[in-house]
Amino acid sequence: MAPSSSTLSTPGTLGTLGTLEITYAEGPVVVGAGLAGLLAATALSPFPVTVISPAPLGVDTSTGWAQGGIAAAVGPDDDPALHAEDTLRAGAGLCDPEVVRSVTDAGPEAISWLLALGARLDRGPDGALALGLEGAHCRRRVLHAAGDGSGAELLRVAVAAARRTPSVTVVEGVRAVRVLTDAHGVAGVLAEGAGPRRVVATRSVILATGGLGGLYAHTTNPLASRGQGLALAVRAGAVVRDVELVQFHPTALDVGLDPMPLVSEAVRGEGATLVTASGAPAVTDPLAARDVVAHALWAARQAGHATCLDARATLGPRFGDHFPAIESACRAAGLDPSVDLLPVRPAAHYAMGGVLVDAAGRTTVPGLWAVGECASTGLHGANRLASNSLLEATVCSRRLAATLRD
Ligand code: SIN
């Protein structure tokens, strides 16, 4: 796991753990290997960093499941100030305006960085980046890859970047059980994998564990996403914020699977509507903010109506060209989106709250950092604007790394 290891009695507060093998990490330890964790590790180069991941890289991370894409004001009719306004409006009064402005301002540059790392984002016939529309965005500004394979592409890029960066050591099959502290702050991580538990001694731990949607009965998240970062942070004494703010995505495919396949908001961005089984409109504006649409569908269901997505007239036989992964999930369930109504319902999708961090990703415990879905930066407020999470992961991981390097 790190350059040297020995068996010692654990010092200081670590002593309460008895005799454990101690491994000395040469730099920070990143807990989690989704987009945020891997980009933070890569951006820390040339400083050594160890990434621990319970699953093999690329598995069980919600990054890989993201469909819609990454929002950034790169279109000729767009401006980061408009992106900031949309983010603030969707966040319903609970965003931190300064954080919103700084992350949306950094959007175009974040896209350039991802392209430089090798991201293959979709482009139009003229070669310009293709821009999709999602709920509560006033402009087309959602960049995507392979139609609905955006997260998978960004994860591919992040995994490849981490693998080819010599200063990044990746240890798979290991999970963090506890963040250890002493009088100075973080002292290490208690980790387990195959073999006995061990202490990884380090003065910097970066939590990048993702969200908690896997705790819910209806979820679009990997079932392994169960709030591990929150638990580690709370036990280490860190302040958490807004943990009750969980976003429900309105259109999870309701075909009896757990987790539920997502039907991206981008499908509504291409004109699909939300209807009841009898064909009556289920919401006034299918592209309203996500919480508004989810509440409307929930109310319709409470009133006894089935809720469905109708892409027949607008996308019809072109559905699979735009959304190949969603089409294959539908077909696996015996549905053809060009001729069938798709049964959908709200499902837990994203944790807006999390471990309280400052603009650089510092938590309230010295040496403990957090980034990505497990962190609460203040960007999302009470309702995350669609496709702002991959942006936040990209921008904030880089900032965190720059601060930690200095
Ligand atoms: C979607 O594609 O609808 C999800 C995008 C997101 O959650 O940001």
Tab-separated table of C-alpha atoms and ligand atoms in Angstrom:
chain	number	residue	atom	x	y	z
A	1	MET	CA	0.000	0.000	0.000
A	2	ALA	CA	2.937	2.337	0.593
A	3	PRO	CA	6.711	2.314	0.443
A	4	SER	CA	7.354	0.824	3.885
A	5	SER	CA	5.463	-1.126	6.487
A	6	SER	CA	6.193	-2.587	9.902
A	7	THR	CA	4.345	-3.960	12.891
A	8	LEU	CA	4.315	-1.484	15.778
A	9	SER	CA	2.281	-0.592	18.804
A	10	THR	CA	0.163	2.298	17.600
A	11	PRO	CA	1.134	5.661	19.109
A	12	GLY	CA	-1.059	8.417	20.610
A	13	THR	CA	-4.768	7.967	20.071
A	14	LEU	CA	-3.946	5.212	17.645
A	15	GLY	CA	-2.908	3.265	20.742
A	16	THR	CA	-6.533	2.600	21.565
A	17	LEU	CA	-6.587	0.361	18.539
A	18	GLY	CA	-4.057	-2.020	20.088
A	19	THR	CA	-1.341	-3.578	17.966
A	20	LEU	CA	-1.943	-3.234	14.276
A	21	GLU	CA	0.237	-3.234	11.247
A	22	ILE	CA	1.072	0.355	10.357
A	23	THR	CA	1.825	1.387	6.824
A	24	TYR	CA	3.242	4.861	6.272
A	25	ALA	CA	1.662	6.549	3.259
A	26	GLU	CA	4.084	8.886	1.547
A	27	GLY	CA	1.466	11.591	1.029
A	28	PRO	CA	-2.289	12.063	1.244
A	29	VAL	CA	-4.649	9.093	1.124
A	30	VAL	CA	-7.679	9.463	-1.126
A	31	VAL	CA	-10.641	7.377	0.020
A	32	GLY	CA	-12.742	6.611	-3.053
A	33	ALA	CA	-12.087	6.315	-6.770
A	34	GLY	CA	-14.847	8.082	-8.681
A	35	LEU	CA	-14.244	11.167	-10.796
A	36	ALA	CA	-13.505	13.459	-7.821
A	37	GLY	CA	-11.027	11.155	-6.095
A	38	LEU	CA	-9.126	10.157	-9.210
A	39	LEU	CA	-8.876	13.693	-10.561
A	40	ALA	CA	-7.698	14.984	-7.174
A	41	ALA	CA	-5.019	12.279	-7.083
A	42	THR	CA	-3.929	13.041	-10.640
A	43	ALA	CA	-3.853	16.793	-10.053
A	44	LEU	CA	-1.665	16.334	-6.961
A	45	SER	CA	1.167	15.181	-9.230
A	46	PRO	CA	4.123	15.206	-8.726
A	47	PHE	CA	3.309	14.765	-5.032
A	48	PRO	CA	2.833	11.149	-4.047
A	49	VAL	CA	-0.699	10.062	-3.191
A	50	THR	CA	-2.387	6.746	-2.437
A	51	VAL	CA	-5.936	6.035	-3.605
A	52	ILE	CA	-7.835	3.289	-1.814
A	53	SER	CA	-10.906	1.828	-3.444
A	54	PRO	CA	-13.116	-0.986	-2.159
A	55	ALA	CA	-13.904	-2.077	-5.714
A	56	PRO	CA	-11.702	-2.422	-8.790
A	57	LEU	CA	-11.241	0.965	-10.473
A	58	GLY	CA	-14.242	1.922	-12.562
A	59	VAL	CA	-16.699	-0.310	-10.657
A	60	ASP	CA	-19.443	0.734	-8.212
A	61	THR	CA	-18.966	4.465	-8.636
A	62	SER	CA	-21.910	6.644	-9.550
A	63	THR	CA	-19.678	8.701	-11.876
A	64	GLY	CA	-19.760	5.827	-14.335
A	65	TRP	CA	-23.560	5.832	-14.342
A	66	ALA	CA	-24.034	9.547	-15.042
A	67	GLN	CA	-25.937	9.992	-18.267
A	68	GLY	CA	-26.807	13.637	-18.880
A	69	GLY	CA	-23.315	15.032	-18.778
A	70	ILE	CA	-21.386	17.986	-17.468
A	71	ALA	CA	-22.766	21.513	-17.463
A	72	ALA	CA	-20.557	24.442	-18.505
A	73	ALA	CA	-21.262	27.754	-20.205
A	74	VAL	CA	-19.327	27.132	-23.410
A	75	GLY	CA	-22.034	27.875	-26.012
A	76	PRO	CA	-21.901	31.086	-28.080
A	77	ASP	CA	-25.189	32.269	-26.524
A	78	ASP	CA	-24.143	31.405	-22.981
A	79	ASP	CA	-22.261	32.974	-20.106
A	80	PRO	CA	-21.124	31.661	-16.713
A	81	ALA	CA	-23.309	34.351	-15.124
A	82	LEU	CA	-26.405	32.717	-16.702
A	83	HIS	CA	-25.242	29.319	-15.493
A	84	ALA	CA	-24.827	30.802	-12.005
A	85	GLU	CA	-28.345	32.282	-12.109
A	86	ASP	CA	-29.866	28.921	-13.066
A	87	THR	CA	-27.897	27.157	-10.325
A	88	LEU	CA	-29.047	29.671	-7.712
A	89	ARG	CA	-32.682	29.494	-8.827
A	90	ALA	CA	-32.746	25.685	-8.754
A	91	GLY	CA	-31.010	25.689	-5.346
A	92	ALA	CA	-34.045	27.464	-3.856
A	93	GLY	CA	-32.237	29.883	-1.560
A	94	LEU	CA	-29.758	27.456	0.006
A	95	CYS	CA	-26.791	27.837	-2.376
A	96	ASP	CA	-23.674	29.766	-1.394
A	97	PRO	CA	-23.662	32.456	-4.136
A	98	GLU	CA	-19.889	32.934	-4.002
A	99	VAL	CA	-19.272	29.204	-4.504
A	100	VAL	CA	-21.856	29.113	-7.302
A	101	ARG	CA	-20.133	31.945	-9.130
A	102	SER	CA	-16.670	30.520	-8.699
A	103	VAL	CA	-17.616	27.005	-9.892
A	104	THR	CA	-19.686	28.179	-12.865
A	105	ASP	CA	-16.915	30.649	-13.847
A	106	ALA	CA	-14.468	27.742	-13.833
A	107	GLY	CA	-16.717	25.594	-16.082
A	108	PRO	CA	-15.209	26.365	-19.504
A	109	GLU	CA	-11.657	25.857	-18.219
A	110	ALA	CA	-12.667	22.574	-16.569
A	111	ILE	CA	-13.937	21.336	-19.935
A	112	SER	CA	-10.623	22.293	-21.559
A	113	TRP	CA	-8.790	20.295	-18.885
A	114	LEU	CA	-10.966	17.222	-19.455
A	115	LEU	CA	-10.419	17.490	-23.216
A	116	ALA	CA	-6.679	17.775	-22.617
A	117	LEU	CA	-6.841	14.634	-20.477
A	118	GLY	CA	-8.407	12.853	-23.461
A	119	ALA	CA	-12.186	13.123	-22.932
A	120	ARG	CA	-14.091	12.346	-26.121
A	121	LEU	CA	-17.089	14.642	-25.789
A	122	ASP	CA	-19.783	14.593	-28.461
A	123	ARG	CA	-19.486	17.149	-31.240
A	124	GLY	CA	-21.871	18.412	-33.902
A	125	PRO	CA	-21.335	18.170	-37.668
A	126	ASP	CA	-19.376	21.451	-37.569
A	127	GLY	CA	-16.949	20.014	-35.002
A	128	ALA	CA	-18.202	22.238	-32.177
A	129	LEU	CA	-19.028	20.611	-28.847
A	130	ALA	CA	-22.642	19.363	-28.858
A	131	LEU	CA	-24.760	20.956	-26.146
A	132	GLY	CA	-27.807	19.295	-24.582
A	133	LEU	CA	-30.650	20.824	-22.604
A	134	GLU	CA	-31.795	19.684	-19.159
A	135	GLY	CA	-34.323	20.903	-16.622
A	136	ALA	CA	-34.007	24.470	-15.261
A	137	HIS	CA	-31.167	25.416	-17.617
A	138	CYS	CA	-31.957	28.517	-19.677
A	139	ARG	CA	-29.445	27.514	-22.342
A	140	ARG	CA	-28.203	24.340	-23.999
A	141	ARG	CA	-25.046	23.805	-21.937
A	142	VAL	CA	-24.810	20.113	-21.044
A	143	LEU	CA	-21.808	18.470	-22.690
A	144	HIS	CA	-22.068	14.745	-23.147
A	145	ALA	CA	-20.296	11.705	-24.537
A	146	ALA	CA	-21.661	8.799	-26.584
A	147	GLY	CA	-25.133	10.342	-26.139
A	148	ASP	CA	-25.921	9.095	-22.647
A	149	GLY	CA	-22.510	7.620	-21.758
A	150	SER	CA	-21.002	10.822	-20.332
A	151	GLY	CA	-20.091	9.535	-16.887
A	152	ALA	CA	-18.571	6.363	-18.300
A	153	GLU	CA	-16.363	8.420	-20.608
A	154	LEU	CA	-15.212	10.801	-17.864
A	155	LEU	CA	-14.522	7.866	-15.581
A	156	ARG	CA	-12.484	6.198	-18.345
A	157	VAL	CA	-10.444	9.379	-18.671
A	158	ALA	CA	-9.942	9.740	-14.908
A	159	VAL	CA	-8.919	6.094	-14.476
A	160	ALA	CA	-6.461	6.347	-17.363
A	161	ALA	CA	-5.036	9.625	-16.036
A	162	ALA	CA	-4.527	8.193	-12.546
A	163	ARG	CA	-3.000	4.980	-13.917
A	164	ARG	CA	-0.452	6.819	-16.054
A	165	THR	CA	0.541	9.302	-13.329
A	166	PRO	CA	3.630	7.851	-11.617
A	167	SER	CA	2.967	9.678	-8.328
A	168	VAL	CA	-0.439	7.952	-7.917
A	169	THR	CA	-0.556	4.569	-6.170
A	170	VAL	CA	-3.916	2.825	-6.484
A	171	VAL	CA	-4.855	0.104	-4.026
A	172	GLU	CA	-8.006	-1.808	-4.944
A	173	GLY	CA	-10.022	-4.049	-2.653
A	174	VAL	CA	-9.407	-1.884	0.420
A	175	ARG	CA	-11.968	0.215	2.267
A	176	ALA	CA	-11.573	2.837	4.966
A	177	VAL	CA	-13.150	1.877	8.286
A	178	ARG	CA	-12.179	4.915	10.329
A	179	VAL	CA	-10.277	8.182	9.953
A	180	LEU	CA	-7.859	8.337	12.875
A	181	THR	CA	-7.054	11.601	14.611
A	182	ASP	CA	-4.714	12.876	17.269
A	183	ALA	CA	-4.130	16.286	18.843
A	184	HIS	CA	-2.858	17.651	15.497
A	185	GLY	CA	-5.758	16.444	13.372
A	186	VAL	CA	-5.734	13.528	10.958
A	187	ALA	CA	-3.248	10.818	11.864
A	188	GLY	CA	-4.227	8.054	9.475
A	189	VAL	CA	-6.855	5.703	8.165
A	190	LEU	CA	-7.877	2.363	9.584
A	191	ALA	CA	-8.341	0.225	6.496
A	192	GLU	CA	-9.467	-3.287	5.727
A	193	GLY	CA	-9.288	-5.546	2.746
A	194	ALA	CA	-8.023	-9.070	2.371
A	195	GLY	CA	-5.970	-9.876	5.464
A	196	PRO	CA	-5.901	-8.111	8.814
A	197	ARG	CA	-6.993	-4.522	9.320
A	198	ARG	CA	-4.141	-2.052	9.168
A	199	VAL	CA	-3.397	1.571	9.944
A	200	VAL	CA	-2.270	3.724	7.051
A	201	ALA	CA	-0.480	6.619	8.735
A	202	THR	CA	-0.861	9.977	6.974
A	203	ARG	CA	-1.530	13.591	7.905
A	204	SER	CA	-3.956	14.142	4.987
A	205	VAL	CA	-7.038	12.170	4.070
A	206	ILE	CA	-9.267	13.149	1.148
A	207	LEU	CA	-12.781	11.728	1.338
A	208	ALA	CA	-14.200	11.113	-2.136
A	209	THR	CA	-16.625	8.334	-1.336
A	210	GLY	CA	-19.675	9.503	-3.315
A	211	GLY	CA	-23.229	9.698	-2.042
A	212	LEU	CA	-25.779	7.756	-0.063
A	213	GLY	CA	-28.544	6.890	-2.536
A	214	GLY	CA	-27.944	3.162	-2.066
A	215	LEU	CA	-29.665	3.451	1.327
A	216	TYR	CA	-33.038	4.112	-0.328
A	217	ALA	CA	-35.636	1.603	-1.446
A	218	HIS	CA	-35.893	3.353	-4.814
A	219	THR	CA	-32.559	4.596	-6.093
A	220	THR	CA	-30.609	5.261	-9.269
A	221	ASN	CA	-27.297	4.886	-7.388
A	222	PRO	CA	-24.955	1.937	-6.999
A	223	LEU	CA	-26.168	0.041	-3.917
A	224	ALA	CA	-22.643	0.411	-2.513
A	225	SER	CA	-23.198	4.200	-2.151
A	226	ARG	CA	-24.311	4.321	1.463
A	227	GLY	CA	-22.891	7.493	2.957
A	228	GLN	CA	-19.529	6.043	3.974
A	229	GLY	CA	-17.815	9.435	3.675
A	230	LEU	CA	-20.344	11.068	5.984
A	231	ALA	CA	-19.894	8.325	8.565
A	232	LEU	CA	-16.096	8.542	8.425
A	233	ALA	CA	-16.220	12.325	8.754
A	234	VAL	CA	-18.706	12.386	11.614
A	235	ARG	CA	-16.716	9.823	13.579
A	236	ALA	CA	-13.600	11.947	13.061
A	237	GLY	CA	-15.455	14.959	14.486
A	238	ALA	CA	-16.101	16.879	11.248
A	239	VAL	CA	-19.125	19.117	10.766
A	240	VAL	CA	-21.662	17.958	8.174
A	241	ARG	CA	-24.364	20.084	6.565
A	242	ASP	CA	-27.798	19.624	4.960
A	243	VAL	CA	-27.665	15.827	5.008
A	244	GLU	CA	-31.463	15.710	4.734
A	245	LEU	CA	-31.311	17.287	1.278
A	246	VAL	CA	-31.516	14.307	-1.047
A	247	GLN	CA	-32.536	14.879	-4.636
A	248	PHE	CA	-35.064	12.559	-6.228
A	249	HIS	CA	-34.718	12.148	-9.969
A	250	PRO	CA	-38.192	12.172	-11.525
A	251	THR	CA	-37.603	9.559	-14.195
A	252	ALA	CA	-36.177	6.285	-12.949
A	253	LEU	CA	-37.378	3.406	-15.141
A	254	ASP	CA	-39.979	1.578	-13.071
A	255	VAL	CA	-39.500	-2.019	-14.168
A	256	GLY	CA	-38.834	-3.717	-10.840
A	257	LEU	CA	-35.035	-3.400	-10.790
A	258	ASP	CA	-32.893	-2.298	-7.835
A	259	PRO	CA	-31.084	-0.015	-8.463
A	260	MET	CA	-33.438	1.501	-11.010
A	261	PRO	CA	-32.110	2.381	-14.482
A	262	LEU	CA	-32.083	6.155	-15.013
A	263	VAL	CA	-33.864	7.791	-17.926
A	264	SER	CA	-31.893	10.998	-18.353
A	265	GLU	CA	-33.486	14.404	-18.156
A	266	ALA	CA	-31.792	14.965	-21.516
A	267	VAL	CA	-34.584	12.816	-23.025
A	268	ARG	CA	-37.031	15.522	-21.955
A	269	GLY	CA	-34.505	18.052	-23.265
A	270	GLU	CA	-35.101	16.473	-26.694
A	271	GLY	CA	-38.866	16.923	-26.350
A	272	ALA	CA	-40.192	13.850	-24.499
A	273	THR	CA	-43.169	14.548	-22.250
A	274	LEU	CA	-44.463	13.169	-18.948
A	275	VAL	CA	-47.945	11.694	-19.052
A	276	THR	CA	-50.243	9.439	-17.094
A	277	ALA	CA	-51.155	6.033	-18.525
A	278	SER	CA	-54.234	7.603	-20.149
A	279	GLY	CA	-52.029	10.115	-21.988
A	280	ALA	CA	-52.927	13.192	-19.896
A	281	PRO	CA	-50.001	15.552	-19.055
A	282	ALA	CA	-48.521	14.591	-15.670
A	283	VAL	CA	-46.665	17.914	-15.167
A	284	THR	CA	-47.090	21.434	-16.458
A	285	ASP	CA	-43.456	21.854	-17.512
A	286	PRO	CA	-41.416	18.661	-18.001
A	287	LEU	CA	-38.222	20.757	-17.931
A	288	ALA	CA	-38.940	22.563	-14.671
A	289	ALA	CA	-36.405	22.146	-11.847
A	290	ARG	CA	-35.928	18.536	-10.840
A	291	ASP	CA	-37.632	18.856	-7.442
A	292	VAL	CA	-40.703	20.435	-9.047
A	293	VAL	CA	-41.056	17.631	-11.588
A	294	ALA	CA	-40.404	14.902	-9.000
A	295	HIS	CA	-43.052	16.369	-6.667
A	296	ALA	CA	-45.586	16.567	-9.506
A	297	LEU	CA	-45.019	12.934	-10.448
A	298	TRP	CA	-45.234	11.878	-6.825
A	299	ALA	CA	-48.552	13.728	-6.437
A	300	ALA	CA	-49.906	12.068	-9.595
A	301	ARG	CA	-48.948	8.661	-8.243
A	302	GLN	CA	-50.534	9.442	-4.885
A	303	ALA	CA	-53.716	10.244	-6.794
A	304	GLY	CA	-53.588	6.762	-8.306
A	305	HIS	CA	-52.101	7.547	-11.732
A	306	ALA	CA	-49.261	5.632	-13.326
A	307	THR	CA	-46.575	8.035	-14.587
A	308	CYS	CA	-44.832	7.563	-17.913
A	309	LEU	CA	-42.322	9.187	-20.214
A	310	ASP	CA	-43.499	9.559	-23.791
A	311	ALA	CA	-40.725	9.900	-26.377
A	312	ARG	CA	-42.692	8.345	-29.225
A	313	ALA	CA	-43.553	11.435	-31.222
A	314	THR	CA	-40.446	13.495	-30.551
A	315	LEU	CA	-37.646	10.928	-30.735
A	316	GLY	CA	-39.409	7.837	-32.075
A	317	PRO	CA	-36.995	5.617	-34.027
A	318	ARG	CA	-34.136	8.102	-33.366
A	319	PHE	CA	-34.238	7.342	-29.620
A	320	GLY	CA	-31.373	4.859	-29.746
A	321	ASP	CA	-29.145	7.219	-31.769
A	322	HIS	CA	-29.337	9.796	-28.978
A	323	PHE	CA	-29.588	7.532	-25.955
A	324	PRO	CA	-28.120	4.102	-26.691
A	325	ALA	CA	-27.637	3.027	-23.058
A	326	ILE	CA	-31.165	4.029	-22.052
A	327	GLU	CA	-32.580	2.276	-25.085
A	328	SER	CA	-30.789	-0.917	-24.185
A	329	ALA	CA	-32.074	-0.717	-20.565
A	330	CYS	CA	-35.607	-0.301	-21.960
A	331	ARG	CA	-35.213	-3.189	-24.365
A	332	ALA	CA	-33.853	-5.414	-21.599
A	333	ALA	CA	-37.145	-4.702	-19.809
A	334	GLY	CA	-39.171	-5.532	-22.925
A	335	LEU	CA	-39.916	-1.897	-23.832
A	336	ASP	CA	-39.293	-0.129	-27.139
A	337	PRO	CA	-39.116	3.639	-26.517
A	338	SER	CA	-40.092	4.396	-30.110
A	339	VAL	CA	-43.520	2.788	-29.633
A	340	ASP	CA	-44.032	2.256	-25.870
A	341	LEU	CA	-44.731	4.608	-22.997
A	342	LEU	CA	-41.899	4.193	-20.468
A	343	PRO	CA	-43.081	3.702	-16.863
A	344	VAL	CA	-41.102	6.076	-14.621
A	345	ARG	CA	-41.141	7.183	-10.991
A	346	PRO	CA	-39.024	9.410	-8.720
A	347	ALA	CA	-36.021	7.728	-7.081
A	348	ALA	CA	-33.216	8.892	-4.787
A	349	HIS	CA	-30.465	10.245	-6.998
A	350	TYR	CA	-28.067	12.723	-5.372
A	351	ALA	CA	-27.061	13.950	-1.913
A	352	MET	CA	-26.854	17.738	-1.927
A	353	GLY	CA	-25.574	17.936	1.645
A	354	GLY	CA	-22.468	16.298	3.001
A	355	VAL	CA	-19.246	17.013	4.809
A	356	LEU	CA	-18.906	20.770	5.212
A	357	VAL	CA	-15.923	22.059	3.226
A	358	ASP	CA	-14.450	25.438	2.352
A	359	ALA	CA	-13.663	26.568	-1.189
A	360	ALA	CA	-10.520	24.433	-1.236
A	361	GLY	CA	-12.165	21.277	0.137
A	362	ARG	CA	-10.981	21.534	3.763
A	363	THR	CA	-13.333	20.073	6.360
A	364	THR	CA	-13.434	21.320	9.948
A	365	VAL	CA	-10.893	18.663	11.031
A	366	PRO	CA	-7.284	19.627	10.231
A	367	GLY	CA	-5.917	17.343	7.530
A	368	LEU	CA	-9.323	16.015	6.507
A	369	TRP	CA	-10.538	17.036	3.065
A	370	ALA	CA	-13.650	16.107	1.098
A	371	VAL	CA	-14.624	16.389	-2.557
A	372	GLY	CA	-17.392	15.236	-4.874
A	373	GLU	CA	-20.827	14.086	-3.765
A	374	CYS	CA	-19.786	13.388	-0.161
A	375	ALA	CA	-18.815	17.054	0.304
A	376	SER	CA	-21.080	20.035	0.862
A	377	THR	CA	-19.489	22.976	-0.945
A	378	GLY	CA	-22.618	25.150	-1.082
A	379	LEU	CA	-22.978	24.778	-4.866
A	380	HIS	CA	-26.187	22.784	-4.934
A	381	GLY	CA	-28.380	24.356	-2.268
A	382	ALA	CA	-31.675	22.541	-1.796
A	383	ASN	CA	-31.846	21.160	-5.339
A	384	ARG	CA	-28.852	20.476	-7.560
A	385	LEU	CA	-29.087	21.831	-11.077
A	386	ALA	CA	-28.836	18.941	-13.534
A	387	SER	CA	-25.313	18.014	-14.628
A	388	ASN	CA	-23.619	20.328	-12.105
A	389	SER	CA	-22.149	17.432	-10.140
A	390	LEU	CA	-19.548	16.273	-12.667
A	391	LEU	CA	-18.600	19.928	-13.029
A	392	GLU	CA	-18.228	20.323	-9.276
A	393	ALA	CA	-16.139	17.149	-9.042
A	394	THR	CA	-13.812	18.373	-11.800
A	395	VAL	CA	-13.394	21.945	-10.569
A	396	CYS	CA	-13.153	21.198	-6.862
A	397	SER	CA	-10.793	18.221	-7.125
A	398	ARG	CA	-8.338	20.390	-8.993
A	399	ARG	CA	-8.641	23.230	-6.506
A	400	LEU	CA	-8.208	20.898	-3.587
A	401	ALA	CA	-5.062	19.438	-5.147
A	402	ALA	CA	-3.628	22.884	-5.860
A	403	THR	CA	-4.171	23.950	-2.245
A	404	LEU	CA	-2.737	20.751	-0.789
A	405	ARG	CA	0.338	21.010	-3.018
A	406	ASP	CA	1.133	24.566	-1.892
B	1	SIN	C1	-29.720	12.997	-15.960
B	1	SIN	O1	-29.096	12.662	-16.955
B	1	SIN	O2	-30.921	13.231	-15.931
B	1	SIN	C2	-28.975	13.087	-14.687
B	1	SIN	C3	-28.041	14.204	-14.740
B	1	SIN	C4	-27.708	14.604	-13.350
B	1	SIN	O3	-28.112	13.956	-12.404
B	1	SIN	O4	-27.048	15.635	-13.203
